[in-house]
Short mmCIF file of C-alpha atoms and ligand atoms in Angstrom, two decimals:
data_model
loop_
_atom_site.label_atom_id
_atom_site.label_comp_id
_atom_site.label_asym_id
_atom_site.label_seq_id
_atom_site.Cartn_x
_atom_site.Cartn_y
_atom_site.Cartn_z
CA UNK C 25 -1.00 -8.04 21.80
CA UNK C 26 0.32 -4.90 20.37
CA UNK C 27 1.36 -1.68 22.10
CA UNK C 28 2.92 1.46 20.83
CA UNK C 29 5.98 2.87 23.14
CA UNK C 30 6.76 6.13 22.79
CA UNK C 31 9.58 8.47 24.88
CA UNK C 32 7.61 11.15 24.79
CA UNK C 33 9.74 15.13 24.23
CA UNK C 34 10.92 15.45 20.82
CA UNK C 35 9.87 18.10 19.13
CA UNK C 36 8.49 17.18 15.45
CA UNK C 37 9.73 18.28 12.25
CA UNK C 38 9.72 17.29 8.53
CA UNK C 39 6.63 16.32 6.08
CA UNK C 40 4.16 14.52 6.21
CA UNK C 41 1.59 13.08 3.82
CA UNK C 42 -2.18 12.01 4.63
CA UNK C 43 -3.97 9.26 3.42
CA UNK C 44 -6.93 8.94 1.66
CA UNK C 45 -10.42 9.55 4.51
CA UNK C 46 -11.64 6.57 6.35
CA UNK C 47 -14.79 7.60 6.94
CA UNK C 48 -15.09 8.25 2.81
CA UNK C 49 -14.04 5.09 1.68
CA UNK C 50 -16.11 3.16 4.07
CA UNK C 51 -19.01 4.81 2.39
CA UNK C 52 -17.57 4.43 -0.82
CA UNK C 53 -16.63 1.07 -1.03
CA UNK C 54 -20.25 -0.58 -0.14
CA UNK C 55 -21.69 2.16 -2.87
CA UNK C 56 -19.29 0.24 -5.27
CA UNK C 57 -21.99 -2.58 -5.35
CA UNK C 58 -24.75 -0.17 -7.14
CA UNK C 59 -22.48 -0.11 -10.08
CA UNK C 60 -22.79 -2.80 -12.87
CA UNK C 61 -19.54 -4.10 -13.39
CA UNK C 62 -16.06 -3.40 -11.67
CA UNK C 63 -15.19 -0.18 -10.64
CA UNK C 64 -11.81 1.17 -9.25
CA UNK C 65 -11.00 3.33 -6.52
CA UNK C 66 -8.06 5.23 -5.85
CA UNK C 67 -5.95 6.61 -2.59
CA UNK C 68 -8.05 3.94 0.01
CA UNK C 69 -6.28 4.09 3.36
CA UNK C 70 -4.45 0.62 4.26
CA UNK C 71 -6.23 0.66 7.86
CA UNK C 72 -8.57 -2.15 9.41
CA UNK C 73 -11.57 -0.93 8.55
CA UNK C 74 -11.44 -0.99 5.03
CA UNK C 75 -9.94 -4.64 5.12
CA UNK C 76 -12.85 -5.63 7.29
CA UNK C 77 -15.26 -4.34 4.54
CA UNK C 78 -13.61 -5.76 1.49
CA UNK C 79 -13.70 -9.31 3.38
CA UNK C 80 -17.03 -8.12 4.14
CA UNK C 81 -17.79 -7.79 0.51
CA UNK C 82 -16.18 -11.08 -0.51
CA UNK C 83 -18.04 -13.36 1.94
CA UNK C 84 -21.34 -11.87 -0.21
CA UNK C 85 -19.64 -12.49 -3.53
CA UNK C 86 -18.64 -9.27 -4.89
CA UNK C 87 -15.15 -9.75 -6.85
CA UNK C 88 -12.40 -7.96 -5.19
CA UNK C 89 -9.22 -7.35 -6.98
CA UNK C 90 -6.15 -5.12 -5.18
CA UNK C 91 -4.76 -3.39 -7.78
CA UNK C 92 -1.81 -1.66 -5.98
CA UNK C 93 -1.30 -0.85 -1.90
CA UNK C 94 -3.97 2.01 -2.61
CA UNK C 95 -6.10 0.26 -5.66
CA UNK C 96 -8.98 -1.43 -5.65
CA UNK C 97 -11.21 -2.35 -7.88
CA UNK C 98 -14.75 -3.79 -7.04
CA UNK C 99 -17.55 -6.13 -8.93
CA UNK C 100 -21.06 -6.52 -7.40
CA UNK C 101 -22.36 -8.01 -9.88
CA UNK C 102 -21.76 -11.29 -8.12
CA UNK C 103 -24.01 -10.56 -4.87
CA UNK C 104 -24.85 -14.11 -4.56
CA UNK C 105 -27.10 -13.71 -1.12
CA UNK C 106 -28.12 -9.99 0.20
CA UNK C 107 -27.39 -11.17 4.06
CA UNK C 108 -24.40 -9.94 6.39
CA UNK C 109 -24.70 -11.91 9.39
CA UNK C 110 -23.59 -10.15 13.06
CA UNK C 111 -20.19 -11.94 12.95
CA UNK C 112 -19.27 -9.71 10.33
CA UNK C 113 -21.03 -6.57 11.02
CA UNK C 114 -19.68 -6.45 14.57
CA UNK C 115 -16.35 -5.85 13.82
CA UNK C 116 -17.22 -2.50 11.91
CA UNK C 117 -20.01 -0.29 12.34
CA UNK C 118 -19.64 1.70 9.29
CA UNK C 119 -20.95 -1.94 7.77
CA UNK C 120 -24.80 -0.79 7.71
CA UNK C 121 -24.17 1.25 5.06
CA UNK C 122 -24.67 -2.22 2.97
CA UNK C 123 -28.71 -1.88 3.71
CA UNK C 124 -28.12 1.03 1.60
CA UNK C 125 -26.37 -0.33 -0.91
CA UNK C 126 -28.15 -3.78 -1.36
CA UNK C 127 -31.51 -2.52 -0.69
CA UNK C 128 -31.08 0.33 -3.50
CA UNK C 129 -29.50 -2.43 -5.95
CA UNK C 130 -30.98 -5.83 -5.34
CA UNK C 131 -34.19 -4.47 -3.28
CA UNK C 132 -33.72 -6.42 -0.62
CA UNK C 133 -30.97 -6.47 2.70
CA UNK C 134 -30.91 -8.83 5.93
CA UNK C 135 -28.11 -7.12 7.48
CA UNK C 136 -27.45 -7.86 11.41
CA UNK C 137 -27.96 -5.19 13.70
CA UNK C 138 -24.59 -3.17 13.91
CA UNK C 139 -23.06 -3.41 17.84
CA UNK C 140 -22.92 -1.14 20.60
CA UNK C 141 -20.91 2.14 20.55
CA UNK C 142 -17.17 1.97 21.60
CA UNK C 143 -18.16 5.55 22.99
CA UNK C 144 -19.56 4.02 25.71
CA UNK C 145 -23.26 5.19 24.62
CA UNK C 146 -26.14 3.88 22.10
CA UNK C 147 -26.10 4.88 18.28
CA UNK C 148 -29.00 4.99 17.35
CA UNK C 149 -30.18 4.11 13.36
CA UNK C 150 -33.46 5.45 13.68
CA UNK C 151 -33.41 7.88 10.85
CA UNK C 152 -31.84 5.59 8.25
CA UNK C 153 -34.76 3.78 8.98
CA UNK C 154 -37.07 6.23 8.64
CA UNK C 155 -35.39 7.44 5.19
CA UNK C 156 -35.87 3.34 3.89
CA UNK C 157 -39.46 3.16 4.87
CA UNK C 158 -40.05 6.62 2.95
CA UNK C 159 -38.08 5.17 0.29
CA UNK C 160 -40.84 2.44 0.30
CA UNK C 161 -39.18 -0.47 2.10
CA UNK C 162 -40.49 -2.76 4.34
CA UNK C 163 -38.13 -2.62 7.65
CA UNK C 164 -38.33 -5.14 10.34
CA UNK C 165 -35.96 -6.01 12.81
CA UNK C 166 -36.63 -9.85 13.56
CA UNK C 167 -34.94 -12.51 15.35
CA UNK C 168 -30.86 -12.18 16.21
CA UNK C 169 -31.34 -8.66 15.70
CA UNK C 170 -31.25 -8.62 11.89
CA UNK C 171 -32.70 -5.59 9.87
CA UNK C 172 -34.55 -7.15 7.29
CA UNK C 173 -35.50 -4.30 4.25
CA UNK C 174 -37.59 -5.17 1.38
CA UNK C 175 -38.67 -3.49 -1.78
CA UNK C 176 -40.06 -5.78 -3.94
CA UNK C 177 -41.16 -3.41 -6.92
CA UNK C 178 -38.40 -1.51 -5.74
CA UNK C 179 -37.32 1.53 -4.33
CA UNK C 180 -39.72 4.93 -4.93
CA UNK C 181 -38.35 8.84 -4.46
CA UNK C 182 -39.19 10.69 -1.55
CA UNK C 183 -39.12 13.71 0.53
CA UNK C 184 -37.34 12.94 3.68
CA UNK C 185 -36.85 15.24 6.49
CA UNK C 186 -34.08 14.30 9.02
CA UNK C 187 -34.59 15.01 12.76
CA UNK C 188 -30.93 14.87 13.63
CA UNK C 189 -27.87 15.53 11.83
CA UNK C 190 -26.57 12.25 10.61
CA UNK C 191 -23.64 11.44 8.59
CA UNK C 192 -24.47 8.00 8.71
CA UNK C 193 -28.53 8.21 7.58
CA UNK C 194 -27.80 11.09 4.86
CA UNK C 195 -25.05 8.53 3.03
CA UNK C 196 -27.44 5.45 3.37
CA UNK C 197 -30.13 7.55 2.16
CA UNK C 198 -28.05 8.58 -0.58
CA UNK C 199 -27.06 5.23 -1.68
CA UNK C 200 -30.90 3.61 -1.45
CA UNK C 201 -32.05 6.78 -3.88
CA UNK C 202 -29.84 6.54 -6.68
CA UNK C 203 -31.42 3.85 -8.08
CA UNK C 204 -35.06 4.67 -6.89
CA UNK C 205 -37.57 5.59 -9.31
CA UNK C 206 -38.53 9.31 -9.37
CA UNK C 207 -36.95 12.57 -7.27
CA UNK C 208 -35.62 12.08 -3.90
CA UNK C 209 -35.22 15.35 -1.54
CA UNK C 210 -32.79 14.96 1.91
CA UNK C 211 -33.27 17.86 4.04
CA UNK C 212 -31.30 18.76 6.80
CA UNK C 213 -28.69 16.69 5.67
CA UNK C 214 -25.03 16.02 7.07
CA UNK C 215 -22.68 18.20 4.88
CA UNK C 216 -18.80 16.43 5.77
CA UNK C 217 -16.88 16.77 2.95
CA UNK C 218 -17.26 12.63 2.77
CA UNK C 219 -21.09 13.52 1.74
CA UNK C 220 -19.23 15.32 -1.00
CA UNK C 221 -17.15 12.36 -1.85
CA UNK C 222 -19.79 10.13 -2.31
CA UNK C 223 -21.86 12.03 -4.40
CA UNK C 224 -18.98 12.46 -6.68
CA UNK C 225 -18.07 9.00 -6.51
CA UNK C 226 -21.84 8.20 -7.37
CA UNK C 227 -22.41 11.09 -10.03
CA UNK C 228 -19.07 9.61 -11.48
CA UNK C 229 -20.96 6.39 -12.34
CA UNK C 230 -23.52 8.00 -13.83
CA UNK C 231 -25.71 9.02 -10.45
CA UNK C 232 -27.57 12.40 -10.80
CA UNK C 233 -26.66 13.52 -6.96
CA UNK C 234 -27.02 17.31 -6.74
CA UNK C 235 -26.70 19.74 -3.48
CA UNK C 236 -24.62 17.38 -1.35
CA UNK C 237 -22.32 20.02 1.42
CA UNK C 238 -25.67 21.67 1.73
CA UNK C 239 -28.53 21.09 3.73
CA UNK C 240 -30.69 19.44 1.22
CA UNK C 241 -29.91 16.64 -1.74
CA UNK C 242 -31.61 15.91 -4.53
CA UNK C 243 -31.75 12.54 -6.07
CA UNK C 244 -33.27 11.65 -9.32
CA UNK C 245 -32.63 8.34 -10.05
CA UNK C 246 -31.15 6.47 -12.92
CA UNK C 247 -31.96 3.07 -13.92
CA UNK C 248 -27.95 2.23 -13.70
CA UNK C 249 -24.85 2.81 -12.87
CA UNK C 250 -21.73 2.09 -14.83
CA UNK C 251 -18.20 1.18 -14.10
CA UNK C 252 -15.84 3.77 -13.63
CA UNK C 253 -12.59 5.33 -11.68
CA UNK C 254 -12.84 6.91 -8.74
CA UNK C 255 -9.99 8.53 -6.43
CA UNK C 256 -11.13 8.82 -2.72
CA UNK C 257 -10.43 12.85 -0.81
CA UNK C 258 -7.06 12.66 1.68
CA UNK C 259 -8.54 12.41 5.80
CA UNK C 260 -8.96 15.27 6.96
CA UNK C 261 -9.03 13.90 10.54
CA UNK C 262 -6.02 11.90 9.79
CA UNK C 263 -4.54 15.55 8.81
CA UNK C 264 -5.92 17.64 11.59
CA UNK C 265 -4.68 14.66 14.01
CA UNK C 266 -0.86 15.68 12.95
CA UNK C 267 -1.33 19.32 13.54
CA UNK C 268 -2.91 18.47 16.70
CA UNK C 269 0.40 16.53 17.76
CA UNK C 270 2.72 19.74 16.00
CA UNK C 271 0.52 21.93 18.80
CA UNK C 272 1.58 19.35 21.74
CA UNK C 273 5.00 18.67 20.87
CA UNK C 274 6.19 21.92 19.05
CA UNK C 275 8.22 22.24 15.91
CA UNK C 276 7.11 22.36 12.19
CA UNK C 277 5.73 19.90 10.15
CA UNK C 278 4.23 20.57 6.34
CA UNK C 279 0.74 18.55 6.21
CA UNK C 280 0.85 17.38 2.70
CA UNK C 281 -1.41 15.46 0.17
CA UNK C 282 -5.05 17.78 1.75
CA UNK C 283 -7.84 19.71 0.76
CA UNK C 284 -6.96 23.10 2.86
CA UNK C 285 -10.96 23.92 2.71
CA UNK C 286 -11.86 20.93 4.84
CA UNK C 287 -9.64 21.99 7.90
CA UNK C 288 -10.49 25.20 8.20
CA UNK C 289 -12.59 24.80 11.60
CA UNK C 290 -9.16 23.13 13.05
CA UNK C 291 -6.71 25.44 11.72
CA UNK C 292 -8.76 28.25 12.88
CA UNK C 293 -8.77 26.88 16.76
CA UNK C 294 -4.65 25.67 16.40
CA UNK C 295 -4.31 30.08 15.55
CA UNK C 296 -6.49 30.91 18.59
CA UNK C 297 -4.32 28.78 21.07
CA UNK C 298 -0.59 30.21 18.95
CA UNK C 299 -0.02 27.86 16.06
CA UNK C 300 0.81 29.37 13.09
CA UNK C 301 -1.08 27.56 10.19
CA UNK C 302 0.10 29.09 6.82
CA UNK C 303 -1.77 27.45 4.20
CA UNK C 304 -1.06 26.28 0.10
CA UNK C 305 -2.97 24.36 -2.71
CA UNK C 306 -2.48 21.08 -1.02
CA UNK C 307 -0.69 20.97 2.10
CA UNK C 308 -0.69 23.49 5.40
CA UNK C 309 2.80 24.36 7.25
CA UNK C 310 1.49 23.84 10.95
CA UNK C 311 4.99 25.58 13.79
CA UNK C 312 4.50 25.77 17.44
CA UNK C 313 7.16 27.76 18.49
CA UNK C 314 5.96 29.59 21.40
CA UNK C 315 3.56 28.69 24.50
CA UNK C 316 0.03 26.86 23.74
CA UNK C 317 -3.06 29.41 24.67
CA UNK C 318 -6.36 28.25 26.32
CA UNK C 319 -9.13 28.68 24.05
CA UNK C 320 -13.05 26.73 24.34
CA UNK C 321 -14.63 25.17 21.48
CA UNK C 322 -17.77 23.36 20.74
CA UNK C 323 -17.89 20.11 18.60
CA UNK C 324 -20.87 20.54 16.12
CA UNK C 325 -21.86 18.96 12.49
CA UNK C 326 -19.41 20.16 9.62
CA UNK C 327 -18.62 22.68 9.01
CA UNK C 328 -18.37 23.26 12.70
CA UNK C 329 -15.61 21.94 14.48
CA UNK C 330 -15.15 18.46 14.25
CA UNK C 331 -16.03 15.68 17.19
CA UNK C 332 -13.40 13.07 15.33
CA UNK C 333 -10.81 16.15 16.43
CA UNK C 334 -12.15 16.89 20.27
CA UNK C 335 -9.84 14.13 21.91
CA UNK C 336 -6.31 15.30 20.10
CA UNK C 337 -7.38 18.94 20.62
CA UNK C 338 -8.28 18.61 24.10
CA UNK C 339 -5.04 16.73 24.79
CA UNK C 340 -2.80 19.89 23.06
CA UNK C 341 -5.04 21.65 25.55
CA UNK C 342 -3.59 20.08 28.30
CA UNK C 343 -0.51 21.67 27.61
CA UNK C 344 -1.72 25.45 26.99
CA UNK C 345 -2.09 28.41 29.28
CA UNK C 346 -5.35 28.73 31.27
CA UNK C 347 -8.33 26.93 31.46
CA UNK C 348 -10.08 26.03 27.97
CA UNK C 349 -13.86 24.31 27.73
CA UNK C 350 -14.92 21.93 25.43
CA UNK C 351 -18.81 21.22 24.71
CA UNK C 352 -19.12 17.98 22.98
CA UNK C 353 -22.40 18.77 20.82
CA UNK C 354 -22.69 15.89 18.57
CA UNK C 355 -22.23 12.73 20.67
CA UNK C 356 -23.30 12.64 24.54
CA UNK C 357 -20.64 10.69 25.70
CA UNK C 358 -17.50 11.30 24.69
CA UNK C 359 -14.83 11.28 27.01
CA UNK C 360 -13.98 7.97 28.31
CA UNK C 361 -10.47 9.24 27.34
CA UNK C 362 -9.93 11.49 29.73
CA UNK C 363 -9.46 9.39 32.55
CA UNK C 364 -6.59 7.85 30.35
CA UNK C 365 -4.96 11.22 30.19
CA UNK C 366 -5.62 11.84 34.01
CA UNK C 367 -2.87 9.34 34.65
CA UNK C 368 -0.88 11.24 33.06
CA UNK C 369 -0.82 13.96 34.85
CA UNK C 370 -3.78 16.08 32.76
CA UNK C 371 -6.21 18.13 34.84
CA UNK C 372 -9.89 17.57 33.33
CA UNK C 373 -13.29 18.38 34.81
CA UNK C 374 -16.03 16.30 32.92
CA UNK C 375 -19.84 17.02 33.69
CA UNK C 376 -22.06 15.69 30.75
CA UNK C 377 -21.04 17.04 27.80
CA UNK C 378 -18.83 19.72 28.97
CA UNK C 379 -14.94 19.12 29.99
CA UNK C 380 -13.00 22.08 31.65
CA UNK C 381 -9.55 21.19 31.12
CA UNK C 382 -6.86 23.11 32.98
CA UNK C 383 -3.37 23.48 31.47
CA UNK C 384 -0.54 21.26 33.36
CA UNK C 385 3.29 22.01 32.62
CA UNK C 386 3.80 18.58 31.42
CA UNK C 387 2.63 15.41 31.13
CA UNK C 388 4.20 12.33 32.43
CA UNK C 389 4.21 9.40 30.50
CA UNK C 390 1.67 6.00 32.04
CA UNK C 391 0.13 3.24 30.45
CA UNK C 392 -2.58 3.92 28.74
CA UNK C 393 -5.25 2.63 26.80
CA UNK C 394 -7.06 3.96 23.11
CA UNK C 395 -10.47 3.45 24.58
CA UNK C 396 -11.28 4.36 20.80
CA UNK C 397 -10.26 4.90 17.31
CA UNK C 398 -9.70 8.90 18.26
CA UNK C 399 -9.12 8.47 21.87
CA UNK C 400 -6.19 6.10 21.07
CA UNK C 401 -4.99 9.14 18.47
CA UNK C 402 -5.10 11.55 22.04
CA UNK C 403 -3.17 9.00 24.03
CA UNK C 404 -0.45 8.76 21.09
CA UNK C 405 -0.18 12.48 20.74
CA UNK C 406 -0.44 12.26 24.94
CA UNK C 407 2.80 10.49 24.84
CA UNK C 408 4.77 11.93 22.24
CA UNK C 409 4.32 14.99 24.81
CA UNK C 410 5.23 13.85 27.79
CA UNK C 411 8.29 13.43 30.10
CA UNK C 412 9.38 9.58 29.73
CA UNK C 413 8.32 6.27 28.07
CA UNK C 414 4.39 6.04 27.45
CA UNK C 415 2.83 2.64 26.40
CA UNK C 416 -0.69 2.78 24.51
CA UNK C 417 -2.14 -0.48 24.61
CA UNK C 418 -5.11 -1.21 22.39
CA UNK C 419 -3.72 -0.38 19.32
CA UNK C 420 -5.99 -2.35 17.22
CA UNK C 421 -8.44 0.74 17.87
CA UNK C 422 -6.03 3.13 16.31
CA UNK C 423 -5.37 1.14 13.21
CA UNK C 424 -9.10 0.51 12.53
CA UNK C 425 -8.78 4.18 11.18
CA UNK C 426 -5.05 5.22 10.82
CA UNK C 427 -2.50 4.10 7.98
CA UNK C 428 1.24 3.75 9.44
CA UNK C 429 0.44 5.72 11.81
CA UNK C 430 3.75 4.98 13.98
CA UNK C 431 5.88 5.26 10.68
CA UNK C 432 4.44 8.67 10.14
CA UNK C 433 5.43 9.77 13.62
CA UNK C 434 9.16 8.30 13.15
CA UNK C 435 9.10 10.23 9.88
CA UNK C 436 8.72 13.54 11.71
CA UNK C 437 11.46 12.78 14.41
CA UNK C 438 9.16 10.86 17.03
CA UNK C 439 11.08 8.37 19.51
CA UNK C 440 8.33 5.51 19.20
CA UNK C 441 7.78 1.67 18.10
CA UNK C 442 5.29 -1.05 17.75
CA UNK C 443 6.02 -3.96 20.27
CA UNK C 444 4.10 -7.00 19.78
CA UNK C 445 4.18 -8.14 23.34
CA UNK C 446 3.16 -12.06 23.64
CA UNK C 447 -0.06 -13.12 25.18
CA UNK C 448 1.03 -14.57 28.66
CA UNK C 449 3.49 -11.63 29.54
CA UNK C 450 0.54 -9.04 28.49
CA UNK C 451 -1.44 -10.86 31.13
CA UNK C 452 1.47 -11.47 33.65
CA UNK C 453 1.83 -6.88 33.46
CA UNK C 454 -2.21 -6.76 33.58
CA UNK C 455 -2.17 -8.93 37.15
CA UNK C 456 0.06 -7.14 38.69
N1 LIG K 509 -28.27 9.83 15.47
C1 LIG K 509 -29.58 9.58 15.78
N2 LIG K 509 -30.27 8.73 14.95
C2 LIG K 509 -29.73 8.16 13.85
C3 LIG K 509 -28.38 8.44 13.55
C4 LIG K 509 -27.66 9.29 14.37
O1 LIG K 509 -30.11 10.06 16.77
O2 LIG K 509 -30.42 7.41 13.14
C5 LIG K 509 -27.49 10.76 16.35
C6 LIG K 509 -26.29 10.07 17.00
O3 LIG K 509 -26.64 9.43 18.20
C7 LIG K 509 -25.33 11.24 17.22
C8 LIG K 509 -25.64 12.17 16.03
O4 LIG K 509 -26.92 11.77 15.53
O5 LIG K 509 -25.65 11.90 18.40
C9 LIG K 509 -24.63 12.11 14.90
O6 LIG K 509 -24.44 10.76 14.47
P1 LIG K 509 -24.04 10.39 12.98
O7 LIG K 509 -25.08 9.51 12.41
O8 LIG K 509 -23.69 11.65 12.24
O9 LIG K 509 -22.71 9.54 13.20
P2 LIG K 509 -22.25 8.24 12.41
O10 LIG K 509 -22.65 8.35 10.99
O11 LIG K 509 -22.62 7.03 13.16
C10 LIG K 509 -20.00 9.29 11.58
C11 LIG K 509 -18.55 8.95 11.67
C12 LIG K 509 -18.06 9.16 13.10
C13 LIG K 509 -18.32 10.61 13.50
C14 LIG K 509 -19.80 10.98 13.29
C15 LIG K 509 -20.10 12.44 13.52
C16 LIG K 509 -18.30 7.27 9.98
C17 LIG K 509 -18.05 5.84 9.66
N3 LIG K 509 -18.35 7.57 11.27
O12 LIG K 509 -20.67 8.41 12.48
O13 LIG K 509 -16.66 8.95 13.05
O14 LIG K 509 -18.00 10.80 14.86
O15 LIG K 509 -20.18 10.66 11.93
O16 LIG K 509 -19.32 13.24 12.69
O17 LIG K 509 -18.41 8.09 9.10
C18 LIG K 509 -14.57 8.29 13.83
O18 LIG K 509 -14.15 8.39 12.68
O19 LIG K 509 -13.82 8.16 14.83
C19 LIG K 509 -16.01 8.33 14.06
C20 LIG K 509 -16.58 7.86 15.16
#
């Protein structure tokens, strides 16, 4: 088992520099198998997820070569069986973006059905599987909970109106239309600057993707795509994260290696609670030299502020002036963290999907848990803040997502280490 310590106080200073975005490449990487032939991708995060999704992509019989730490280049032209059985897709959710992938290439996917949410709620998939049966595919979910989709003649354009916002259905759609035949039309589409990646990863290998960051995409698709080179956008939760921690902790810290554009909803809250966030081509210089002010926000689809961001923001929130409100408006449950950070010492009234979180003078450091990939991000930037030693246990959560993330603190003057703490004396400290 594996725990992060951290004596929390120091104040943070230096540079750091972002990886490239999880939730990009694990779109990405799966849309690697419309292409005929290999095709490379640069600046992938080293995290767990992407791991999980190459092996993923192995076990079908896609060629996988690592180039370099941050390389790799993909071949599905080797797809010897279109199945992903639950073993696999349980350990990462992004995974059901392969029914888009295999359904759009080979025309048919048995994919398991992906597990519950580590939110504590359901996620539903309902509109990606609307957007395949407008597509034209057959979608049944049979025995073991596997999604069977089938397009015999294959895939045909359609117009496709989303109920919800969803990242998730506007990239599968995406990826099952590129190779349809005929015009495809997304409305009310997701617009994260991932959506953007993808469609320039696609239209790099020869997709013809246009409108993605608005509401509505058009497809027209191409009989192939061919091989190319691809470099993936930096993480702009993975950046926002870091300036979150700069607002807890104080000090300054240049946020290097990002697309200043795609944080403007979270450097505009760090100014309304006293940050100063001066920005440049590619990096933002995020001090906290003063005290932290309340202020609310409202999570919402981009480009409003981010839910991937509510956890680390409400934890520098902890430490401001006043009471501050957050509405979470894109998932309904999404605070399992905050009884974490009530242990230490944080004041936080949750009712649904509101939390009223009142500003402590400090927090003191407790064992704590990263419930989830950004909860575990909260507890981390929870410690580095507080009075004394902090352990975050669970840290398998945080590295689904995060590259080095510990090394990255160190880097900017944090007191904190990964402990690998054997089995029997992790259960020994959970008995007593
Ligand atoms: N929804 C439906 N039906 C669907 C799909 C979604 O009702 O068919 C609802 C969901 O229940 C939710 C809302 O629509 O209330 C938005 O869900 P969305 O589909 O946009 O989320 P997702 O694609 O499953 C991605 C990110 C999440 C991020 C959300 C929202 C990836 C791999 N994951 O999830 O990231 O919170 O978008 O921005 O891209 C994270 O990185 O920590 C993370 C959880």
């Amino acid at each position: 088992m594996t725990k992060y310590i951290i004596n929390g106080g120091n104040r943070l200073n230096g540079e750091v520099s972002i990886s490239g975005a999880k939730n990009a490449a694990v779109a990405i990487i799966p849309a690697a198998l419309l292409v005929d032939g290999p095709c490379r991708i640069e600046n992938v995060p080293k995290i767990i997820d992407v791991t999980l999704q190459l092996e993923i992509l192995r076990e079908l019989g896609a060629h996988i070569r690592l180039l370099n730490s941050t390389t790799v280049e993909v071949n599905g032209d080797y797809i010897a069986e279109a199945k992903v059985p639950y073993e696999l897709m349980r350990r990462i959710r992004a995974s059901y973006y392969l029914i888009g992938a295999l359904l759009g290439r080979y025309h048919h996917a048995e994919v398991a059905m992906p597990g519950g949410c580590n939110f504590g709620g359901i996620r539903p998939i309902d509109q990606h599987i609307k957007g395949f049966k407008a597509l034209g595919a057959q979608v049944e979910i049979r025995e073991g909970g596997y999604i069977h989709a089938d397009a015999p003649n294959g895939l045909t354009g359609a117009h496709i109106y989303f109920d919800v916002v969803s990242v998730g259905a506007t990239i599968n759609i995406m990826l099952a239309a590129v190779l349809a035949k005929g015009q495809t039309i997304i409305e009310n589409c997701a617009k994260e600057p991932h959506i953007v990646d993808l469609a320039n990863f696609l239209n790099s290998m020869g997709a013809d993707v246009k409108g993605a960051g608005t509401d509505v995409i058009k497809i027209r698709g191409v009989r192939r795509l061919r091989g190319g080179m691809y470099s993936i956008i930096p993480d702009q939760i993975e950046a926002g994260t870091f300036m979150a921690a700069v607002a807890a902790c104080g000090g300054q810290v240049l946020v290097k290696n990002i697309i200043p554009k795609h944080l403007e909803c979270i450097t505009a809250k760090l100014k309304e609670m006293g940050v100063e966030v001066a920005e440049y081509d590619d990096a933002v210089l995020v001090t906290r030299s003063g005290k932290l002010r309340k202020t609310n926000l409202k999570t919402l689809p981009y480009p409003g502020f981010p839910t991937d961001m509510q956890p680390q923001l409400a934890t520098a929130l902890c430490l401001a002036d006043g009471t501050s409100i957050i509405t979470e408006g894109v998932w309904d449950n999404r605070y399992r963290y905050t009884e974490e950070l009530a242990r230490m010492g944080a004041s936080i009234h949750v009712d649904g999907k509101i939390a009223v979180v009142e500003g402590v003078r400090e927090l003191t450091a407790a064992p704590v848990r990263a419930l989830d990939l950004r909860a575990g991000a909260a507890m981390v930037i929870a410690g580095l803040a507080a009075r004394g030693v902090t352990q975050v246990e669970q840290v398998t959560n945080i590295e689904r997502g995060y590259e080095n993330l510990v090394e990255k603190f160190v880097s900017l003057g944090a007191d904190m280490y990964r402990a690998e703490i054997p089995e029997a004396e992790a259960a020994m400290g959970a008995a007593q």
